[in-house]
Coordinates of C-alpha atoms in Angstrom, one line a residue:
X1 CA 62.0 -20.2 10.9
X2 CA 60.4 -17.0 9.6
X3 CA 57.8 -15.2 12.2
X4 CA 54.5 -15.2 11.1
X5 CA 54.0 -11.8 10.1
X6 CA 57.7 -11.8 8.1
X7 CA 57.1 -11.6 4.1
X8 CA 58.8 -14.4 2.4
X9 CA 58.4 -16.6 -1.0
X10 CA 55.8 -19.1 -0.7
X11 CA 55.5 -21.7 -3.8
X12 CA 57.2 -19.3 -5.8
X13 CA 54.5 -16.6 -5.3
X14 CA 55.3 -13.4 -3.8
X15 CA 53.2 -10.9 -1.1
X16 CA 52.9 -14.1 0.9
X17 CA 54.0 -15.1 4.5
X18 CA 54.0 -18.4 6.5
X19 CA 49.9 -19.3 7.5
X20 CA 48.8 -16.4 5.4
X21 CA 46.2 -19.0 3.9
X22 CA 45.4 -21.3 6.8
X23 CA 42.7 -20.7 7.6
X24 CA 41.4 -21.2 4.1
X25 CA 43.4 -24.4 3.1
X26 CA 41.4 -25.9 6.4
X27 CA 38.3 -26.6 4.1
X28 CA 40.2 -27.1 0.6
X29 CA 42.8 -29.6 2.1
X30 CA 40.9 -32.0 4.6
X31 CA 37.5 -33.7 3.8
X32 CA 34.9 -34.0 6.4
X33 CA 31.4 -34.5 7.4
X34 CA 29.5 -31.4 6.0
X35 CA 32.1 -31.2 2.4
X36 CA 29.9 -31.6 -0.7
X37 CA 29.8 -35.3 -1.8
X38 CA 32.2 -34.8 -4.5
X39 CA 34.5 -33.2 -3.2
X40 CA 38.3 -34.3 -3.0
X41 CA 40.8 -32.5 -0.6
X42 CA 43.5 -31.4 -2.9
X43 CA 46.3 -28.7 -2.4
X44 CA 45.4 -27.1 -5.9
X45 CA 42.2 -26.0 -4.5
X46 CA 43.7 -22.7 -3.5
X47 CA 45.6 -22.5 -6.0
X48 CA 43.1 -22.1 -8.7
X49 CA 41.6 -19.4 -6.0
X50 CA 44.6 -17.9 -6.2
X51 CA 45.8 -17.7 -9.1
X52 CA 43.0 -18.6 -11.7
X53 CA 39.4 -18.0 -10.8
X54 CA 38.1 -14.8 -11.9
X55 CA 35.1 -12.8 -9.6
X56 CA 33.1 -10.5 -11.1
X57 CA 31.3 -7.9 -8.9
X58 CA 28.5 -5.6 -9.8
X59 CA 28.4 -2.3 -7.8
X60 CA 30.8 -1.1 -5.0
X61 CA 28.5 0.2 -2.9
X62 CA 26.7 -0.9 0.4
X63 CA 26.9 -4.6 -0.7
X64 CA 29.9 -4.1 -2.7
X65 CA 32.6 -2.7 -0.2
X66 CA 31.6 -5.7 1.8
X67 CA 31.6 -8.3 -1.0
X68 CA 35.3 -6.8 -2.4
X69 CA 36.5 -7.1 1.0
X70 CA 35.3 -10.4 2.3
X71 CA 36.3 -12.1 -1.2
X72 CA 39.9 -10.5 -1.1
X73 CA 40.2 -12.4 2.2
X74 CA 39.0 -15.3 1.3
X75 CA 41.8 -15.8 -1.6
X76 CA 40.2 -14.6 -4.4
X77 CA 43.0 -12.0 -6.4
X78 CA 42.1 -11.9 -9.8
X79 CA 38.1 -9.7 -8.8
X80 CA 36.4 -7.0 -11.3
X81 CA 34.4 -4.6 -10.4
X82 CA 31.7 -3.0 -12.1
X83 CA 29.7 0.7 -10.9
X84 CA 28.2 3.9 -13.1
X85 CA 28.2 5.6 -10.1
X86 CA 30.4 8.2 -8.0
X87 CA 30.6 8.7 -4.2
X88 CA 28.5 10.9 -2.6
X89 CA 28.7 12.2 1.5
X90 CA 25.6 10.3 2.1
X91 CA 27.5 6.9 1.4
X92 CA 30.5 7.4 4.3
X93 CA 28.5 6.2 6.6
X94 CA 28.2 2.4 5.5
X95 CA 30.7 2.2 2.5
X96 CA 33.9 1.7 4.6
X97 CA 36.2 1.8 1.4
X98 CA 35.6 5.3 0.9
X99 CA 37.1 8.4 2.9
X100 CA 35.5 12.6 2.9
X101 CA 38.5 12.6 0.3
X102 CA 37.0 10.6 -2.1
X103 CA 33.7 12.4 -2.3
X104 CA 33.0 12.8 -6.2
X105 CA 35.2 10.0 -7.0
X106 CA 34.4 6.7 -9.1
X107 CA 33.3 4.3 -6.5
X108 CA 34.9 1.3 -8.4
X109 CA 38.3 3.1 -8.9
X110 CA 38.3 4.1 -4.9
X111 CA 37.3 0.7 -4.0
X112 CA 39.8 -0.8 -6.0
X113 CA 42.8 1.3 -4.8
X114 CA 42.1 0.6 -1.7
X115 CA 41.4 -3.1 -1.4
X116 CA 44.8 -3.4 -4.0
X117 CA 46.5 -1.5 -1.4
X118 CA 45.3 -2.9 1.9
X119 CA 45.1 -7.1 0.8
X120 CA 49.0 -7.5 -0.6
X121 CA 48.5 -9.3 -4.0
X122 CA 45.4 -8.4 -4.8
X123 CA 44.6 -7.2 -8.2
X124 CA 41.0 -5.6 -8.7
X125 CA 40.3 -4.1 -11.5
X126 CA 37.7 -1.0 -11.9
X127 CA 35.3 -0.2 -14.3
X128 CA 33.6 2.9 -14.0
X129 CA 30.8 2.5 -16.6
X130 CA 27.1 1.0 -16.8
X131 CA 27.1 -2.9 -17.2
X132 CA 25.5 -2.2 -20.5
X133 CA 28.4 -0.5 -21.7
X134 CA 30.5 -4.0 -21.3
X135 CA 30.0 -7.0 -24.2
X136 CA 29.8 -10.5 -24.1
X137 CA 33.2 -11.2 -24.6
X138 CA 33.9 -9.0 -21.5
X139 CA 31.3 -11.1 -19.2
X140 CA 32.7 -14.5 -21.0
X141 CA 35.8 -14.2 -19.4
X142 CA 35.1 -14.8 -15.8
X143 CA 33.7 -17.7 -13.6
X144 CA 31.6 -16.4 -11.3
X145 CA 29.5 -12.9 -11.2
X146 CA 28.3 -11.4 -7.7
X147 CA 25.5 -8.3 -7.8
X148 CA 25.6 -6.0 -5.1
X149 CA 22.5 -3.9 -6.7
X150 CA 20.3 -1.8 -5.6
X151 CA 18.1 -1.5 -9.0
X152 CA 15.8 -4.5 -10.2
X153 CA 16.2 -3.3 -13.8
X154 CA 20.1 -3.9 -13.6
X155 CA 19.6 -7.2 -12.1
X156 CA 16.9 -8.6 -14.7
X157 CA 19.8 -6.9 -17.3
X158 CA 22.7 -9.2 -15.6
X159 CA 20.6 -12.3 -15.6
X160 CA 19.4 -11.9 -19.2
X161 CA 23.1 -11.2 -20.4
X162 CA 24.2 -14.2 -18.5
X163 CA 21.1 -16.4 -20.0
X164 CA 22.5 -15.3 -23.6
X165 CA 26.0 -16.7 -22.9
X166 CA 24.4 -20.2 -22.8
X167 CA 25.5 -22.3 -25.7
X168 CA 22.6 -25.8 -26.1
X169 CA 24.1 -28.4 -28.3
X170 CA 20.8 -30.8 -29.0
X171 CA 18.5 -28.6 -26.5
X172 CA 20.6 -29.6 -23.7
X173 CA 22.9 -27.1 -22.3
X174 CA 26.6 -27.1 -21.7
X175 CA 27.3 -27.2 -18.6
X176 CA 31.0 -25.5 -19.8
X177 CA 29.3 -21.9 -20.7
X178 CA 27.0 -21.9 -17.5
X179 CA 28.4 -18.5 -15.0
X180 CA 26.5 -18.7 -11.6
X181 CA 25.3 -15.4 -10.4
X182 CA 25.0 -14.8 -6.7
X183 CA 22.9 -12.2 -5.9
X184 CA 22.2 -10.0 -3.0
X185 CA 19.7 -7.4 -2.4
X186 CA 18.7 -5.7 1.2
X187 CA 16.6 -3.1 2.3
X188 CA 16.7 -1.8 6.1
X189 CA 16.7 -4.7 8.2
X190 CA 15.7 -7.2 5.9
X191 CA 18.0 -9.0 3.3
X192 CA 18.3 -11.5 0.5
X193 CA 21.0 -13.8 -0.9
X194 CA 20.1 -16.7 -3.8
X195 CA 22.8 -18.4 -6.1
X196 CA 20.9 -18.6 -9.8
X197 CA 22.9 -21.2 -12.1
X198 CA 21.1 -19.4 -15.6
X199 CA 19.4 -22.1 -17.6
X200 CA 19.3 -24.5 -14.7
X201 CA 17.7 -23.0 -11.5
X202 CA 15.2 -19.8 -11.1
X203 CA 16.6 -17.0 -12.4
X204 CA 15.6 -13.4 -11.3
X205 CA 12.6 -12.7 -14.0
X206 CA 11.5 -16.3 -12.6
X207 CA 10.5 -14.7 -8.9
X208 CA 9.9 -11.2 -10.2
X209 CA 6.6 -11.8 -8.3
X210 CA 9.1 -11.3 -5.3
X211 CA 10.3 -7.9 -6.6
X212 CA 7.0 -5.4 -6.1
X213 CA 6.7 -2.9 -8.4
X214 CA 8.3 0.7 -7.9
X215 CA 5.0 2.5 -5.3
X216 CA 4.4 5.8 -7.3
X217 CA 1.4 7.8 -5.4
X218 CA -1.6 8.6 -7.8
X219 CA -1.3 11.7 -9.1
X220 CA -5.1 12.8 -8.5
X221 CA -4.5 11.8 -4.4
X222 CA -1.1 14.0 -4.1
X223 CA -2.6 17.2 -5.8
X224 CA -6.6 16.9 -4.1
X225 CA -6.5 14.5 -1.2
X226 CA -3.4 14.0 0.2
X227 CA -3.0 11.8 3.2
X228 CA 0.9 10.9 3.8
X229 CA 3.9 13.1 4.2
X230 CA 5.1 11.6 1.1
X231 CA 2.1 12.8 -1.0
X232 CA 2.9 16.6 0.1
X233 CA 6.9 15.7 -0.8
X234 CA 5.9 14.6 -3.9
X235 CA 3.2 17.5 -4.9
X236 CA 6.1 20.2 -4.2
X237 CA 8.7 18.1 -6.3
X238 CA 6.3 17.3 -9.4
X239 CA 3.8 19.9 -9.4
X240 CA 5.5 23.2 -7.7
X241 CA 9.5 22.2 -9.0
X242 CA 8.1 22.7 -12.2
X243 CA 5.5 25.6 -11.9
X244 CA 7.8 28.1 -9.9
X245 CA 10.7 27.3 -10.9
X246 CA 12.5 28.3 -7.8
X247 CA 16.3 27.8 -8.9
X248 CA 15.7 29.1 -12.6
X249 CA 14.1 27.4 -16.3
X250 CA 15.5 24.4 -17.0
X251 CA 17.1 23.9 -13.7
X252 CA 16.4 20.5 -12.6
X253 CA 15.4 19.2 -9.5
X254 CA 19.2 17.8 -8.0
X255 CA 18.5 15.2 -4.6
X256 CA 22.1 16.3 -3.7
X257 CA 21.6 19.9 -3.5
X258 CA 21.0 21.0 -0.1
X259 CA 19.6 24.2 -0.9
X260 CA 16.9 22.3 -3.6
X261 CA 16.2 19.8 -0.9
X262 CA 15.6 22.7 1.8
X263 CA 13.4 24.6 -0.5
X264 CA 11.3 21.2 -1.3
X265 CA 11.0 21.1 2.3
X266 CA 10.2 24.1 3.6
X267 CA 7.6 24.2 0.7
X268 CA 6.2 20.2 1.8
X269 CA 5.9 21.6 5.0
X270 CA 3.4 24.4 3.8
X271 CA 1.3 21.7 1.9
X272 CA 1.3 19.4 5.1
X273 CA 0.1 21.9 7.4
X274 CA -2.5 23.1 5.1
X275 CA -3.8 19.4 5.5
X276 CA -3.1 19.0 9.2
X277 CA -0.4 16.0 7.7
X278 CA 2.6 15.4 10.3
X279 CA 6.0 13.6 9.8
X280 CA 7.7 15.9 7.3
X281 CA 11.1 16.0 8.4
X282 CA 14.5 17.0 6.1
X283 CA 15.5 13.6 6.0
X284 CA 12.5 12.1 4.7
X285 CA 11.8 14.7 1.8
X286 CA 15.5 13.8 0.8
X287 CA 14.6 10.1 1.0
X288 CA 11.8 11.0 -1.1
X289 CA 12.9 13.3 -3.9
X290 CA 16.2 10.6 -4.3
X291 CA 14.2 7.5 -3.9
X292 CA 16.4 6.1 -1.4
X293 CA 16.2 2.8 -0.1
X294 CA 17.3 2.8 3.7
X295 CA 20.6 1.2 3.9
X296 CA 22.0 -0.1 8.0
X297 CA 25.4 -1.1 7.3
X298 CA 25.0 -4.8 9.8
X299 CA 22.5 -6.1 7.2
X300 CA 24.9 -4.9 4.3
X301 CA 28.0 -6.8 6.2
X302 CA 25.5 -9.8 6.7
X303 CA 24.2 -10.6 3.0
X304 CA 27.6 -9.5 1.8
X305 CA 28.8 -12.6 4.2
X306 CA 26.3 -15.3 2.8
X307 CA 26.9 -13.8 -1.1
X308 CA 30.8 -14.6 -0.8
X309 CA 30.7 -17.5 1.1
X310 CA 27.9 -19.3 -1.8
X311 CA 31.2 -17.5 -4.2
X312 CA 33.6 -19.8 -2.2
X313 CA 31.7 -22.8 -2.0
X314 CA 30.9 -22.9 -6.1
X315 CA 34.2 -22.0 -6.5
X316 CA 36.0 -24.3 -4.3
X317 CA 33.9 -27.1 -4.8
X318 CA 34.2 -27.8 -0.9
X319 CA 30.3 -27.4 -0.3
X320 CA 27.0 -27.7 -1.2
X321 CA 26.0 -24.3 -2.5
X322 CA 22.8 -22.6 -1.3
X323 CA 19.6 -24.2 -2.8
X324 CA 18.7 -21.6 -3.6
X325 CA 17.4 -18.6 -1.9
X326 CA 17.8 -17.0 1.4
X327 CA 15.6 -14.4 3.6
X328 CA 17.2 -12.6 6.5
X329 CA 14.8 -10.4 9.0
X330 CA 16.3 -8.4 11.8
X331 CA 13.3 -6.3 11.9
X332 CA 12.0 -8.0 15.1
X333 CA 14.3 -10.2 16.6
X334 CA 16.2 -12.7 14.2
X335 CA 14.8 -14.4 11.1
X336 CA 16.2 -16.5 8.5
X337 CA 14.6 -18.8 5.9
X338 CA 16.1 -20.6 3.0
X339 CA 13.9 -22.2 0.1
X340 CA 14.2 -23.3 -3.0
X341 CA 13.2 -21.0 -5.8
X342 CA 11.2 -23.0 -8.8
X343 CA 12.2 -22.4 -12.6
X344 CA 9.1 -21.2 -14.2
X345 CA 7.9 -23.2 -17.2
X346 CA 7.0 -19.8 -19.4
X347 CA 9.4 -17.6 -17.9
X348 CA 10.1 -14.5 -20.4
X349 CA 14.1 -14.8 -19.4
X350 CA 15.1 -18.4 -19.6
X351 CA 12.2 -20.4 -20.6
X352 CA 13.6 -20.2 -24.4
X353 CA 9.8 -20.8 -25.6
X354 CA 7.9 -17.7 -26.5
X355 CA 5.4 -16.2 -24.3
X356 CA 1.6 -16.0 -25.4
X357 CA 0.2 -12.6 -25.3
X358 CA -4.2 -13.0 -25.3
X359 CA -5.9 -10.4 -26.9
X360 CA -8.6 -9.7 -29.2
X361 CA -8.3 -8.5 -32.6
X362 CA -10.3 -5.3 -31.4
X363 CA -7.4 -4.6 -28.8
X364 CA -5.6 -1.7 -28.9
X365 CA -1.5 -1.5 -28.9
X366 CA -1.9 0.8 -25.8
X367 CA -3.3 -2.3 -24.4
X368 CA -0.2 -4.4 -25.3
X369 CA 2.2 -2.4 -23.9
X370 CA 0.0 -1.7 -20.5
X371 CA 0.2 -5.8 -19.9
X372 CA 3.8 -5.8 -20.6
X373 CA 5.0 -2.6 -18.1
X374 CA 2.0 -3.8 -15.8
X375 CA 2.4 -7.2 -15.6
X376 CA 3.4 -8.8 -12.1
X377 CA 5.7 -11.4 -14.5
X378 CA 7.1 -8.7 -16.8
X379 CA 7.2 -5.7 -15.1
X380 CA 8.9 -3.7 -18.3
X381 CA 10.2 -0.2 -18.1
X382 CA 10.1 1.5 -22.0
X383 CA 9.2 -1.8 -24.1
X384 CA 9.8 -1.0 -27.7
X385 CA 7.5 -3.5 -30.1
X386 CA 8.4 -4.8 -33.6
X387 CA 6.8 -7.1 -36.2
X388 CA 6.9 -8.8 -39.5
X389 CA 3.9 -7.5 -41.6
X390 CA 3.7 -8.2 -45.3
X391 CA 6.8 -9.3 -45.0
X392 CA 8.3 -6.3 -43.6
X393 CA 10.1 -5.8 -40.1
X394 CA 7.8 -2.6 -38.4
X395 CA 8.3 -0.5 -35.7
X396 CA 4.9 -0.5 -34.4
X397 CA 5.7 1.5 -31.2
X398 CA 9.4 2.6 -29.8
X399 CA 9.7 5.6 -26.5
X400 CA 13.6 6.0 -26.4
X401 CA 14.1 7.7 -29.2
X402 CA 11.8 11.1 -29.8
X403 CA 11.5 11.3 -33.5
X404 CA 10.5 7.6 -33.7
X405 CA 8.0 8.0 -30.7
X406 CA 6.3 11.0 -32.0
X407 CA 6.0 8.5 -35.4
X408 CA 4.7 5.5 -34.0
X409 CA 2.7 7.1 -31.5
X410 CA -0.9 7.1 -33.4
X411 CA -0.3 3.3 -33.5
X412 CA -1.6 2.9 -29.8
X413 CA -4.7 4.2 -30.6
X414 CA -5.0 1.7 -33.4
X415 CA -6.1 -2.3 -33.1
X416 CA -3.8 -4.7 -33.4
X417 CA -6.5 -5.8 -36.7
X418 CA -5.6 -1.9 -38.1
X419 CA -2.2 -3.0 -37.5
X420 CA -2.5 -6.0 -39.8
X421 CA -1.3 -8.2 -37.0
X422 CA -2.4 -11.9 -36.8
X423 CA -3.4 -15.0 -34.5
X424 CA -0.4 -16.9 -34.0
X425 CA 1.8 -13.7 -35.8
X426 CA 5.2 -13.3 -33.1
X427 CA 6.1 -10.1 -31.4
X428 CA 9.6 -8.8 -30.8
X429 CA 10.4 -6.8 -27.5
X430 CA 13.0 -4.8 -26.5
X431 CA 13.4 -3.3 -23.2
X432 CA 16.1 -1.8 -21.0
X433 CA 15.3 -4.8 -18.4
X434 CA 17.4 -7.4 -20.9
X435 CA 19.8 -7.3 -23.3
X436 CA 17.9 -9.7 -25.8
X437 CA 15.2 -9.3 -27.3
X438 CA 11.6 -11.1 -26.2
X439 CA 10.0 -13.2 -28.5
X440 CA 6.0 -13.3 -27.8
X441 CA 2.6 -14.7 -29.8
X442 CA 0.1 -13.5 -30.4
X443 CA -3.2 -15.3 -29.7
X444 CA -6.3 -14.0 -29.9
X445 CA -9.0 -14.5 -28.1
X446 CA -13.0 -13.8 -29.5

């Protein structure tokens, strides 16, 4: 009899060791009182975690060191993971993958090495790129995808490319090409972790309601009438940066610098006095000028938890999933809440019905695209608006690219009547939020 710890060939699969999966094969090989109503105990069911189902996880950072971690214990092998971005000294502190060796490194391929290295038969794969550098055959291939994001706008991208991988035979869709999403999000002490089945269950442009819009300060209180520590972090880094130039021309503002940060500081702390403002400190004019989100590595370890055990329970079949979003408060003692997120009737993402846009004739395109960046529902970042007039696909306004925005600017000044746009007429949108592009009609109101 082998000792428990002893390598040795199990079914023909090698890296493995007597018990290795036990503690797994507990809920895929017995039934009992709490397994989903479905569910048959079966020995295949870790095999198919094993050998066949394939994770997809979106960022290796805070979230994303746990999530890689927890679902390489829990029997899933074949795991990708997606992340633009490299590490930096600030993330040591929660991001247990990563080592001061690593600093300047692709998170993904760190993270990868090391979870390949540490969990024997592992495989994770890296990719150290944005997820809108990847196609749909790329996000085709797997059965599950997991977000461990820290930006709404990559989020509302994954559900969109997701939603666009549904195939409808008669309106009805098939239930083959659905890819549940499980996404987590914290901030601080506070969490979230929902399971979105696209096409079937509120997806993330559904509760954007949930999702405030990005707090910028107005820019007529930060340079007259400041009143927070941020507002005299913010004057120095968009007003002064600029106008002194401290580091020379054309030398951007970098939130990793120490010396930029030190001099934003020093200079903050100059503006806040003058205004008898207190609670400038280093730390916050970092937070600041880098837009960080406060990260405390317990809550990161908790939503991680809940997002791969909703991955185990969709993928094993064993249990009801969550139904189908959870809040988790350890701001003042301990809170949790789950509730079920409604589908929206007219949502932009998944509603597959155009959305009505209500103007007047006399309205002017600047107005359009106000709604659409403005709007609670929509919340857009750079829309860029097309249209069919006399027969014609127009560009009537598009920011990306300089040459065309210079063009189409005088077209916000215009009305949508100068524009020869018409009741009923539908608008194409594209925005960095989705990978489609959003259908809307026009109606207009007298």
């Amino acid at each position: 009899m082998a000792e428990p710890d002893e390598p040795m060939m199990v079914d023909g699969v090698t890296c493995e060791w007597a018990g290795r999966w036990n503690h797994i094969t507990k809920f895929l090989e017995r039934p009992g009182p709490f397994t989903h109503p479905d569910f048959e105990a079966s020995t295949q069911s870790l095999k198919f975690l094993l050998e066949t189902c394939k994770i997809l996880v979106i960022g290796a950072g805070g979230l994303g060191c746990e999530l890689l971690k927890d679902l390489a214990l829990s029997g899933f092998r074949n795991i990708h993971v997606v992340d633009m971005d490299t590490i930096d000294v600030s993330n040591l502190n929660r991001q247990f993958l990563f080592r001061p060796k690593d600093v300047g490194q692709p998170k993904a391929k760190v993270a990868s090495d090391y979870i390949n290295s540490r969990v024997p038969g592992c495989c994770v794969v890296p990719h150290f790129k944005k997820i809108q550098d990847l196609d749909e055959t790329f996000y085709r291939q797997f059965h599950i995808v997991v977000c461990g994001l820290d930006s709404i706008v990559a989020r509302r991208w994954m559900n969109g490319m997701l939603l666009s991988l549904l195939v409808y035979e008669d309106g009805i869709i098939n239930p083959g090409s659905i890819i549940p999403l499980i996404d987590g999000g914290t901030e601080g002490f506070k969490g979230n972790a929902r399971v979105i089945l696209p096409g079937m269950t509120a997806c993330i442009d559904c509760t954007l309601e949930l999702y405030p819009p990005q707090i910028n300060f107005p820019m007529c209180t930060i340079a007259t009438m400041p009143r927070l520590p941020e507002h005299c972090i913010e004057y120095v880094r968009m007003l002064l940066w600029p106008k002194e130039t401290p580091f020379g021309d054309g030398v951007a503002l970098d939130g990793d610098d120490p010396e930029h940060i030190q001099w934003v500081y020093q200079r903050s702390l100059e503006r806040a006095a003058e205004f008898n403002i207190t609670g400038v400190t280093y730390r916050l004019t970092q937070g600041v000028v880098k837009r960080i989100i406060p990260a405390v590595a317990s809550t990161n370890a908790v939503i991680a938890a809940a997002c791969a055990t909703e991955v185990f329970k969709i993928a094993s079949s064993a249990y009801v999933p969550l139904n189908n979003y959870m809040v988790f408060n350890d701001v003042d003692g301990l809170y949790t809440y789950t509730f079920e997120a409604e589908q929206k009737e007219n949502c932009s993402a998944c509603s597959q019905i155009p959305l009505d846009l209500h103007f007047s004739p006399s309205s002017k395109l600047q107005e359009v695209l106000d709604y659409l960046t403005e709007s609670a529902s929509l919340q857009m970042k750079s829309p860029a608006i097309t249209a069919t007039v006399k027969g014609k696909n127009k560009t009537l306004y598009l920011q990306s690219v300089a040459s065309i925005e210079q063009r189409t600017r005088p077209n916000l000044s215009k009305t949508l009547k100068e524009l020869e746009l018409t009741d009923g007429q539908e608008v194409a949108v594209a925005d960095v939020t989705t990978p489609q592009t959003m259908l809307f009609r026009l109606c207009f109101t007298s």
